[in-house]
């Protein structure tokens, strides 16, 4: 397994010490560093800053939201950063959910998420391959646009800039079974959310069709500490927010994911508590067992023992949300 450092998205402001953490990860032999976006800072700008202060570590978005940009704009971001970094870009994409797509980006959530994702990826592939003008008779991302409210003057274009790599790796943050199966067919990797080694068997059939070199890169909270319960508190806080706040009570992909892993009643309780404004209770309602099985938390010996389960499955890259240099170094010693 390779190791990556997942920085997530900013909160109120850039977190201090992030660049130092990235440089330490690069020194230790980490393969990649990843940034994210929600409804605040974007994913590409911090990654460009990191690129300017590193030399080897690969640079990934986990994830860039599709609703934030036209697929050609995302391709422009990726090919530009790939050039500036000397071919280190990894493009991770995610569809997000109706609350964010419609509430933040002011766009309709696609009636067919699978089709919208497939078209988005197809346009980006055309841009990066630069074999001709971008043309797609798509339902959600037609190029050129020929809709009834258009001028009819759109012209098929190909990028002025020659991409550095036609095969720039493209990964998708998929959660539903059909989305995961499609990801295996159209992408170079999958970024699972809330991955549990014990549940890896549920994806065996889909991943059996994956091409050679396909990345399976889950984000994993890691922390070396003496008190496991205390170390799980940030995991439970994040889960409470994802399951309770990152979606509507009637349609929340993260809650549905937790429900499919055997925690349906707990997921619905967390949703209800969060919706009622009882956020601290929602966090406390997250089962320790669920938080623990998707994390690597505790003393060094405990993490070393639990790593065997992660190694035995299809995971190729562990993207660690490691908060400190001790954890970075410990995981490097145990894995690399």
mmCIF file of C-alpha atoms in Angstrom:
data_model
loop_
_atom_site.group_PDB
_atom_site.id
_atom_site.type_symbol
_atom_site.label_atom_id
_atom_site.label_comp_id
_atom_site.label_asym_id
_atom_site.label_seq_id
_atom_site.Cartn_x
_atom_site.Cartn_y
_atom_site.Cartn_z
ATOM 1 C CA UNK A 1 0.000 0.000 0.000
ATOM 2 C CA UNK A 2 0.976 3.574 -0.671
ATOM 3 C CA UNK A 3 0.277 6.331 1.816
ATOM 4 C CA UNK A 4 -1.343 9.681 1.148
ATOM 5 C CA UNK A 5 -2.035 12.680 3.359
ATOM 6 C CA UNK A 6 -5.630 13.933 3.177
ATOM 7 C CA UNK A 7 -5.902 17.554 4.292
ATOM 8 C CA UNK A 8 -9.623 17.946 3.693
ATOM 9 C CA UNK A 9 -11.142 21.389 3.241
ATOM 10 C CA UNK A 10 -10.549 24.529 5.266
ATOM 11 C CA UNK A 11 -12.780 25.455 8.127
ATOM 12 C CA UNK A 12 -12.934 29.150 8.975
ATOM 13 C CA UNK A 13 -9.396 29.751 7.714
ATOM 14 C CA UNK A 14 -6.286 27.852 6.562
ATOM 15 C CA UNK A 15 -5.109 25.526 9.307
ATOM 16 C CA UNK A 16 -1.636 26.464 10.572
ATOM 17 C CA UNK A 17 1.153 23.987 10.028
ATOM 18 C CA UNK A 18 -0.393 22.328 6.978
ATOM 19 C CA UNK A 19 2.568 23.030 4.700
ATOM 20 C CA UNK A 20 5.030 21.724 7.274
ATOM 21 C CA UNK A 21 2.945 18.556 7.582
ATOM 22 C CA UNK A 22 2.961 18.082 3.805
ATOM 23 C CA UNK A 23 6.722 18.548 3.614
ATOM 24 C CA UNK A 24 7.224 16.014 6.379
ATOM 25 C CA UNK A 25 4.965 13.545 4.544
ATOM 26 C CA UNK A 26 7.015 14.007 1.389
ATOM 27 C CA UNK A 27 10.249 13.476 3.324
ATOM 28 C CA UNK A 28 8.855 10.284 4.854
ATOM 29 C CA UNK A 29 7.987 8.823 1.447
ATOM 30 C CA UNK A 30 4.255 9.482 1.284
ATOM 31 C CA UNK A 31 3.056 9.121 -2.294
ATOM 32 C CA UNK A 32 0.341 11.788 -2.394
ATOM 33 C CA UNK A 33 -1.367 14.720 -0.703
ATOM 34 C CA UNK A 34 -5.061 15.541 -1.166
ATOM 35 C CA UNK A 35 -7.252 18.619 -0.747
ATOM 36 C CA UNK A 36 -11.037 18.948 -0.697
ATOM 37 C CA UNK A 37 -13.829 21.474 -1.035
ATOM 38 C CA UNK A 38 -17.323 21.876 0.387
ATOM 39 C CA UNK A 39 -18.892 25.362 0.486
ATOM 40 C CA UNK A 40 -15.907 27.482 1.413
ATOM 41 C CA UNK A 41 -12.378 27.169 0.060
ATOM 42 C CA UNK A 42 -11.755 25.429 -3.256
ATOM 43 C CA UNK A 43 -9.610 22.339 -3.799
ATOM 44 C CA UNK A 44 -7.265 23.512 -6.561
ATOM 45 C CA UNK A 45 -5.774 26.704 -5.103
ATOM 46 C CA UNK A 46 -4.315 25.095 -1.946
ATOM 47 C CA UNK A 47 -3.019 22.235 -4.075
ATOM 48 C CA UNK A 48 -1.213 24.700 -6.338
ATOM 49 C CA UNK A 49 0.393 26.318 -3.286
ATOM 50 C CA UNK A 50 1.524 22.897 -2.098
ATOM 51 C CA UNK A 51 2.895 22.075 -5.547
ATOM 52 C CA UNK A 52 5.108 25.160 -5.398
ATOM 53 C CA UNK A 53 6.632 24.040 -2.084
ATOM 54 C CA UNK A 54 7.195 20.349 -2.850
ATOM 55 C CA UNK A 55 9.018 18.406 -5.535
ATOM 56 C CA UNK A 56 7.926 14.759 -5.597
ATOM 57 C CA UNK A 57 4.663 14.082 -3.787
ATOM 58 C CA UNK A 58 1.624 13.614 -6.047
ATOM 59 C CA UNK A 59 -1.227 16.131 -5.804
ATOM 60 C CA UNK A 60 -4.839 15.005 -5.610
ATOM 61 C CA UNK A 61 -8.319 16.451 -5.175
ATOM 62 C CA UNK A 62 -10.486 14.374 -2.869
ATOM 63 C CA UNK A 63 -12.769 15.581 -4.077
ATOM 64 C CA UNK A 64 -13.391 18.395 -6.546
ATOM 65 C CA UNK A 65 -17.142 18.873 -6.828
ATOM 66 C CA UNK A 66 -18.563 18.466 -10.318
ATOM 67 C CA UNK A 67 -21.314 21.003 -9.794
ATOM 68 C CA UNK A 68 -18.708 23.694 -9.073
ATOM 69 C CA UNK A 69 -17.376 23.803 -12.636
ATOM 70 C CA UNK A 70 -18.152 22.821 -16.173
ATOM 71 C CA UNK A 71 -16.200 19.664 -17.047
ATOM 72 C CA UNK A 72 -13.986 21.650 -19.429
ATOM 73 C CA UNK A 73 -13.137 24.085 -16.596
ATOM 74 C CA UNK A 74 -12.183 21.185 -14.338
ATOM 75 C CA UNK A 75 -10.039 19.742 -17.122
ATOM 76 C CA UNK A 76 -8.330 23.140 -17.483
ATOM 77 C CA UNK A 77 -7.531 23.202 -13.757
ATOM 78 C CA UNK A 78 -6.125 19.685 -13.917
ATOM 79 C CA UNK A 79 -4.002 20.085 -17.033
ATOM 80 C CA UNK A 80 -2.630 23.436 -15.806
ATOM 81 C CA UNK A 81 -1.604 22.073 -12.415
ATOM 82 C CA UNK A 82 -0.222 18.942 -14.056
ATOM 83 C CA UNK A 83 2.094 21.131 -16.154
ATOM 84 C CA UNK A 84 3.129 23.349 -13.235
ATOM 85 C CA UNK A 85 3.895 20.361 -10.994
ATOM 86 C CA UNK A 86 5.737 18.277 -13.570
ATOM 87 C CA UNK A 87 3.072 15.609 -13.959
ATOM 88 C CA UNK A 88 1.995 15.087 -10.350
ATOM 89 C CA UNK A 89 -1.754 15.730 -10.640
ATOM 90 C CA UNK A 90 -4.442 13.235 -9.589
ATOM 91 C CA UNK A 91 -7.981 14.391 -10.348
ATOM 92 C CA UNK A 92 -10.553 13.166 -7.842
ATOM 93 C CA UNK A 93 -14.178 14.062 -8.576
ATOM 94 C CA UNK A 94 -17.418 13.855 -6.636
ATOM 95 C CA UNK A 95 -21.046 14.654 -7.451
ATOM 96 C CA UNK A 96 -22.041 15.807 -3.921
ATOM 97 C CA UNK A 97 -25.740 15.848 -3.045
ATOM 98 C CA UNK A 98 -28.878 17.887 -3.733
ATOM 99 C CA UNK A 99 -28.462 20.168 -0.710
ATOM 100 C CA UNK A 100 -25.043 21.362 -1.817
ATOM 101 C CA UNK A 101 -25.588 21.270 -5.584
ATOM 102 C CA UNK A 102 -28.824 23.243 -5.451
ATOM 103 C CA UNK A 103 -28.243 25.210 -2.261
ATOM 104 C CA UNK A 104 -24.645 26.315 -2.816
ATOM 105 C CA UNK A 105 -23.996 26.043 -6.542
ATOM 106 C CA UNK A 106 -27.495 27.056 -7.579
ATOM 107 C CA UNK A 107 -27.852 24.263 -10.089
ATOM 108 C CA UNK A 108 -30.384 21.435 -10.366
ATOM 109 C CA UNK A 109 -29.227 18.101 -9.014
ATOM 110 C CA UNK A 110 -29.139 15.751 -12.012
ATOM 111 C CA UNK A 111 -32.125 13.482 -12.375
ATOM 112 C CA UNK A 112 -29.734 10.729 -13.468
ATOM 113 C CA UNK A 113 -26.527 11.060 -11.404
ATOM 114 C CA UNK A 114 -24.855 8.139 -13.179
ATOM 115 C CA UNK A 115 -25.405 9.663 -16.608
ATOM 116 C CA UNK A 116 -24.253 13.092 -15.452
ATOM 117 C CA UNK A 117 -21.066 11.616 -13.981
ATOM 118 C CA UNK A 118 -20.362 9.547 -17.081
ATOM 119 C CA UNK A 119 -20.759 12.576 -19.367
ATOM 120 C CA UNK A 120 -18.591 14.751 -17.110
ATOM 121 C CA UNK A 121 -15.785 12.207 -17.211
ATOM 122 C CA UNK A 122 -16.155 11.756 -20.982
ATOM 123 C CA UNK A 123 -15.688 15.487 -21.598
ATOM 124 C CA UNK A 124 -12.596 15.636 -19.377
ATOM 125 C CA UNK A 125 -11.114 12.618 -21.160
ATOM 126 C CA UNK A 126 -11.600 14.343 -24.519
ATOM 127 C CA UNK A 127 -9.877 17.501 -23.300
ATOM 128 C CA UNK A 128 -6.893 15.605 -21.918
ATOM 129 C CA UNK A 129 -6.470 13.397 -24.988
ATOM 130 C CA UNK A 130 -6.761 16.399 -27.330
ATOM 131 C CA UNK A 131 -7.475 14.221 -30.352
ATOM 132 C CA UNK A 132 -9.994 16.689 -31.725
ATOM 133 C CA UNK A 133 -12.616 19.254 -30.731
ATOM 134 C CA UNK A 134 -14.697 18.341 -27.700
ATOM 135 C CA UNK A 135 -18.033 17.008 -28.887
ATOM 136 C CA UNK A 136 -20.641 15.186 -26.846
ATOM 137 C CA UNK A 137 -24.343 14.750 -27.535
ATOM 138 C CA UNK A 138 -24.966 14.659 -23.818
ATOM 139 C CA UNK A 139 -28.073 15.057 -21.731
ATOM 140 C CA UNK A 140 -26.352 17.056 -18.978
ATOM 141 C CA UNK A 141 -23.058 18.209 -20.518
ATOM 142 C CA UNK A 142 -23.591 18.677 -24.264
ATOM 143 C CA UNK A 143 -20.687 20.111 -26.227
ATOM 144 C CA UNK A 144 -21.310 22.353 -28.074
ATOM 145 C CA UNK A 145 -24.469 23.489 -26.310
ATOM 146 C CA UNK A 146 -27.496 23.261 -28.620
ATOM 147 C CA UNK A 147 -30.325 23.950 -26.185
ATOM 148 C CA UNK A 148 -33.415 25.992 -27.049
ATOM 149 C CA UNK A 149 -32.156 28.948 -25.007
ATOM 150 C CA UNK A 150 -28.785 29.042 -26.787
ATOM 151 C CA UNK A 151 -27.679 31.162 -29.744
ATOM 152 C CA UNK A 152 -26.798 28.224 -31.938
ATOM 153 C CA UNK A 153 -23.358 29.761 -32.481
ATOM 154 C CA UNK A 154 -21.386 27.402 -30.246
ATOM 155 C CA UNK A 155 -18.326 25.912 -31.856
ATOM 156 C CA UNK A 156 -16.599 22.658 -30.944
ATOM 157 C CA UNK A 157 -13.118 23.466 -29.643
ATOM 158 C CA UNK A 158 -10.072 21.606 -28.442
ATOM 159 C CA UNK A 159 -7.723 22.950 -25.762
ATOM 160 C CA UNK A 160 -5.174 25.509 -26.901
ATOM 161 C CA UNK A 161 -2.764 24.155 -24.298
ATOM 162 C CA UNK A 162 -1.408 20.691 -25.004
ATOM 163 C CA UNK A 163 -1.988 18.570 -21.880
ATOM 164 C CA UNK A 164 1.139 17.128 -20.344
ATOM 165 C CA UNK A 165 -0.457 13.687 -19.905
ATOM 166 C CA UNK A 166 -3.390 12.339 -21.872
ATOM 167 C CA UNK A 167 -3.757 9.670 -19.205
ATOM 168 C CA UNK A 168 -3.821 11.937 -16.170
ATOM 169 C CA UNK A 169 -5.380 9.694 -13.472
ATOM 170 C CA UNK A 170 -9.030 10.379 -12.758
ATOM 171 C CA UNK A 171 -10.710 9.032 -9.622
ATOM 172 C CA UNK A 172 -14.307 9.254 -8.421
ATOM 173 C CA UNK A 173 -15.702 9.491 -4.921
ATOM 174 C CA UNK A 174 -18.612 7.071 -5.364
ATOM 175 C CA UNK A 175 -20.872 5.715 -2.623
ATOM 176 C CA UNK A 176 -23.823 3.846 -4.127
ATOM 177 C CA UNK A 177 -23.375 0.334 -5.582
ATOM 178 C CA UNK A 178 -24.267 1.370 -9.144
ATOM 179 C CA UNK A 179 -21.978 4.392 -8.947
ATOM 180 C CA UNK A 180 -19.120 2.216 -7.711
ATOM 181 C CA UNK A 181 -19.649 -0.265 -10.544
ATOM 182 C CA UNK A 182 -19.634 2.573 -13.077
ATOM 183 C CA UNK A 183 -16.508 4.060 -11.489
ATOM 184 C CA UNK A 184 -14.665 0.815 -12.133
ATOM 185 C CA UNK A 185 -15.632 1.064 -15.810
ATOM 186 C CA UNK A 186 -14.885 4.729 -16.518
ATOM 187 C CA UNK A 187 -12.260 5.898 -14.001
ATOM 188 C CA UNK A 188 -8.699 5.129 -12.937
ATOM 189 C CA UNK A 189 -9.552 4.848 -9.281
ATOM 190 C CA UNK A 190 -12.152 4.996 -6.543
ATOM 191 C CA UNK A 191 -12.085 7.162 -3.406
ATOM 192 C CA UNK A 192 -14.351 5.343 -0.926
ATOM 193 C CA UNK A 193 -15.821 7.228 1.999
ATOM 194 C CA UNK A 194 -16.035 5.545 5.411
ATOM 195 C CA UNK A 195 -14.299 2.392 4.187
ATOM 196 C CA UNK A 196 -14.318 -0.575 6.529
ATOM 197 C CA UNK A 197 -12.035 -3.575 5.885
ATOM 198 C CA UNK A 198 -14.749 -5.856 7.236
ATOM 199 C CA UNK A 199 -17.135 -4.638 4.533
ATOM 200 C CA UNK A 200 -14.723 -5.023 1.629
ATOM 201 C CA UNK A 201 -16.461 -8.182 0.470
ATOM 202 C CA UNK A 202 -19.507 -6.178 -0.562
ATOM 203 C CA UNK A 203 -17.410 -4.606 -3.336
ATOM 204 C CA UNK A 204 -15.642 -7.769 -4.469
ATOM 205 C CA UNK A 205 -17.765 -8.280 -7.589
ATOM 206 C CA UNK A 206 -17.477 -4.668 -8.774
ATOM 207 C CA UNK A 207 -13.738 -4.464 -8.132
ATOM 208 C CA UNK A 208 -13.119 -7.793 -9.877
ATOM 209 C CA UNK A 209 -13.727 -5.961 -13.150
ATOM 210 C CA UNK A 210 -11.231 -3.205 -12.350
ATOM 211 C CA UNK A 211 -8.325 -2.791 -14.797
ATOM 212 C CA UNK A 212 -4.728 -3.287 -13.747
ATOM 213 C CA UNK A 213 -3.437 -0.352 -11.751
ATOM 214 C CA UNK A 214 -6.898 0.736 -10.593
ATOM 215 C CA UNK A 215 -6.580 2.733 -7.373
ATOM 216 C CA UNK A 216 -8.734 2.082 -4.320
ATOM 217 C CA UNK A 217 -7.922 4.991 -2.053
ATOM 218 C CA UNK A 218 -10.101 5.390 1.046
ATOM 219 C CA UNK A 219 -9.691 8.316 3.416
ATOM 220 C CA UNK A 220 -8.873 7.056 6.897
ATOM 221 C CA UNK A 221 -8.618 9.013 10.140
ATOM 222 C CA UNK A 222 -5.367 8.014 11.813
ATOM 223 C CA UNK A 223 -4.049 9.096 15.181
ATOM 224 C CA UNK A 224 -1.436 7.630 17.489
ATOM 225 C CA UNK A 225 -2.700 8.107 21.055
ATOM 226 C CA UNK A 226 -3.049 6.206 24.316
ATOM 227 C CA UNK A 227 -6.799 6.718 24.785
ATOM 228 C CA UNK A 228 -8.792 5.123 21.952
ATOM 229 C CA UNK A 229 -12.096 6.670 23.004
ATOM 230 C CA UNK A 230 -10.552 10.142 23.051
ATOM 231 C CA UNK A 231 -8.884 9.511 19.709
ATOM 232 C CA UNK A 232 -12.231 8.579 18.145
ATOM 233 C CA UNK A 233 -13.943 11.843 19.114
ATOM 234 C CA UNK A 234 -12.888 13.699 15.906
ATOM 235 C CA UNK A 235 -14.105 10.721 13.867
ATOM 236 C CA UNK A 236 -17.479 10.778 15.597
ATOM 237 C CA UNK A 237 -17.736 14.547 15.127
ATOM 238 C CA UNK A 238 -17.027 14.207 11.404
ATOM 239 C CA UNK A 239 -19.481 11.323 11.050
ATOM 240 C CA UNK A 240 -22.154 13.270 12.906
ATOM 241 C CA UNK A 241 -21.740 16.150 10.471
ATOM 242 C CA UNK A 242 -21.665 13.975 7.345
ATOM 243 C CA UNK A 243 -24.593 11.787 8.360
ATOM 244 C CA UNK A 244 -26.659 14.500 9.978
ATOM 245 C CA UNK A 245 -25.717 17.678 8.136
ATOM 246 C CA UNK A 246 -24.385 16.811 4.671
ATOM 247 C CA UNK A 247 -27.748 16.187 3.090
ATOM 248 C CA UNK A 248 -31.493 16.421 3.620
ATOM 249 C CA UNK A 249 -33.247 14.054 5.998
ATOM 250 C CA UNK A 250 -35.105 12.611 3.005
ATOM 251 C CA UNK A 251 -32.016 12.213 0.812
ATOM 252 C CA UNK A 252 -28.587 11.849 2.367
ATOM 253 C CA UNK A 253 -26.083 9.602 0.582
ATOM 254 C CA UNK A 254 -23.765 9.457 3.607
ATOM 255 C CA UNK A 255 -26.549 8.318 5.918
ATOM 256 C CA UNK A 256 -27.615 5.723 3.352
ATOM 257 C CA UNK A 257 -24.027 4.457 3.201
ATOM 258 C CA UNK A 258 -23.932 3.986 6.984
ATOM 259 C CA UNK A 259 -27.308 2.244 6.850
ATOM 260 C CA UNK A 260 -26.044 -0.232 4.234
ATOM 261 C CA UNK A 261 -23.162 -1.226 6.516
ATOM 262 C CA UNK A 262 -25.508 -2.450 9.252
ATOM 263 C CA UNK A 263 -26.154 0.729 11.228
ATOM 264 C CA UNK A 264 -29.488 1.859 9.785
ATOM 265 C CA UNK A 265 -31.269 2.708 13.048
ATOM 266 C CA UNK A 266 -28.209 4.596 14.295
ATOM 267 C CA UNK A 267 -27.937 6.540 11.026
ATOM 268 C CA UNK A 268 -31.574 7.637 11.165
ATOM 269 C CA UNK A 269 -31.209 8.648 14.828
ATOM 270 C CA UNK A 270 -28.174 10.793 14.022
ATOM 271 C CA UNK A 271 -30.084 12.436 11.176
ATOM 272 C CA UNK A 272 -33.060 13.205 13.408
ATOM 273 C CA UNK A 273 -30.977 14.626 16.240
ATOM 274 C CA UNK A 274 -28.952 16.797 13.879
ATOM 275 C CA UNK A 275 -32.097 18.088 12.147
ATOM 276 C CA UNK A 276 -33.554 19.023 15.536
ATOM 277 C CA UNK A 277 -30.464 21.090 16.324
ATOM 278 C CA UNK A 278 -29.185 18.588 18.922
ATOM 279 C CA UNK A 279 -25.774 18.311 17.356
ATOM 280 C CA UNK A 280 -23.824 17.199 20.420
ATOM 281 C CA UNK A 281 -26.321 14.402 20.959
ATOM 282 C CA UNK A 282 -25.996 13.452 17.280
ATOM 283 C CA UNK A 283 -22.235 13.073 17.672
ATOM 284 C CA UNK A 284 -22.640 11.016 20.843
ATOM 285 C CA UNK A 285 -25.104 8.778 18.979
ATOM 286 C CA UNK A 286 -22.396 7.694 16.530
ATOM 287 C CA UNK A 287 -21.444 4.165 17.661
ATOM 288 C CA UNK A 288 -17.847 3.822 18.818
ATOM 289 C CA UNK A 289 -17.683 0.509 16.952
ATOM 290 C CA UNK A 290 -18.555 2.174 13.632
ATOM 291 C CA UNK A 291 -16.092 5.020 14.143
ATOM 292 C CA UNK A 292 -13.397 2.541 15.116
ATOM 293 C CA UNK A 293 -13.800 0.165 12.185
ATOM 294 C CA UNK A 294 -13.245 2.959 9.638
ATOM 295 C CA UNK A 295 -10.233 4.425 11.504
ATOM 296 C CA UNK A 296 -6.721 3.658 12.665
ATOM 297 C CA UNK A 297 -6.640 5.063 16.178
ATOM 298 C CA UNK A 298 -4.810 4.138 19.367
ATOM 299 C CA UNK A 299 -1.358 3.093 20.531
ATOM 300 C CA UNK A 300 1.223 2.089 17.928
ATOM 301 C CA UNK A 301 0.811 -1.626 18.699
ATOM 302 C CA UNK A 302 -2.948 -1.481 18.185
ATOM 303 C CA UNK A 303 -2.631 0.335 14.860
ATOM 304 C CA UNK A 304 0.034 -2.139 13.686
ATOM 305 C CA UNK A 305 -2.271 -5.060 14.494
ATOM 306 C CA UNK A 306 -5.274 -3.500 12.752
ATOM 307 C CA UNK A 307 -3.301 -2.653 9.613
ATOM 308 C CA UNK A 308 -3.274 -6.306 8.566
ATOM 309 C CA UNK A 309 -6.989 -6.097 7.748
ATOM 310 C CA UNK A 310 -6.406 -3.062 5.535
ATOM 311 C CA UNK A 311 -3.536 -4.794 3.734
ATOM 312 C CA UNK A 312 -5.510 -7.969 3.035
ATOM 313 C CA UNK A 313 -8.155 -6.255 0.920
ATOM 314 C CA UNK A 314 -8.193 -4.284 -2.347
ATOM 315 C CA UNK A 315 -6.900 -0.998 -0.904
ATOM 316 C CA UNK A 316 -3.938 0.399 -2.876
ATOM 317 C CA UNK A 317 -3.613 3.767 -1.122
ATOM 318 C CA UNK A 318 -4.439 4.870 2.412
ATOM 319 C CA UNK A 319 -5.283 8.579 2.443
ATOM 320 C CA UNK A 320 -4.674 9.490 6.058
ATOM 321 C CA UNK A 321 -6.281 12.409 7.810
ATOM 322 C CA UNK A 322 -3.319 12.401 10.192
ATOM 323 C CA UNK A 323 -3.282 15.453 12.480
ATOM 324 C CA UNK A 324 0.342 15.375 13.642
ATOM 325 C CA UNK A 325 3.888 14.387 12.690
ATOM 326 C CA UNK A 326 4.019 11.530 15.220
ATOM 327 C CA UNK A 327 1.127 9.819 13.453
ATOM 328 C CA UNK A 328 2.650 10.507 10.024
ATOM 329 C CA UNK A 329 5.966 8.995 11.060
ATOM 330 C CA UNK A 330 4.426 5.993 12.806
ATOM 331 C CA UNK A 331 2.297 5.040 9.799
ATOM 332 C CA UNK A 332 5.292 5.490 7.499
ATOM 333 C CA UNK A 333 7.328 3.111 9.670
ATOM 334 C CA UNK A 334 4.513 0.546 9.750
ATOM 335 C CA UNK A 335 3.530 0.665 6.076
ATOM 336 C CA UNK A 336 6.359 1.894 3.882
#
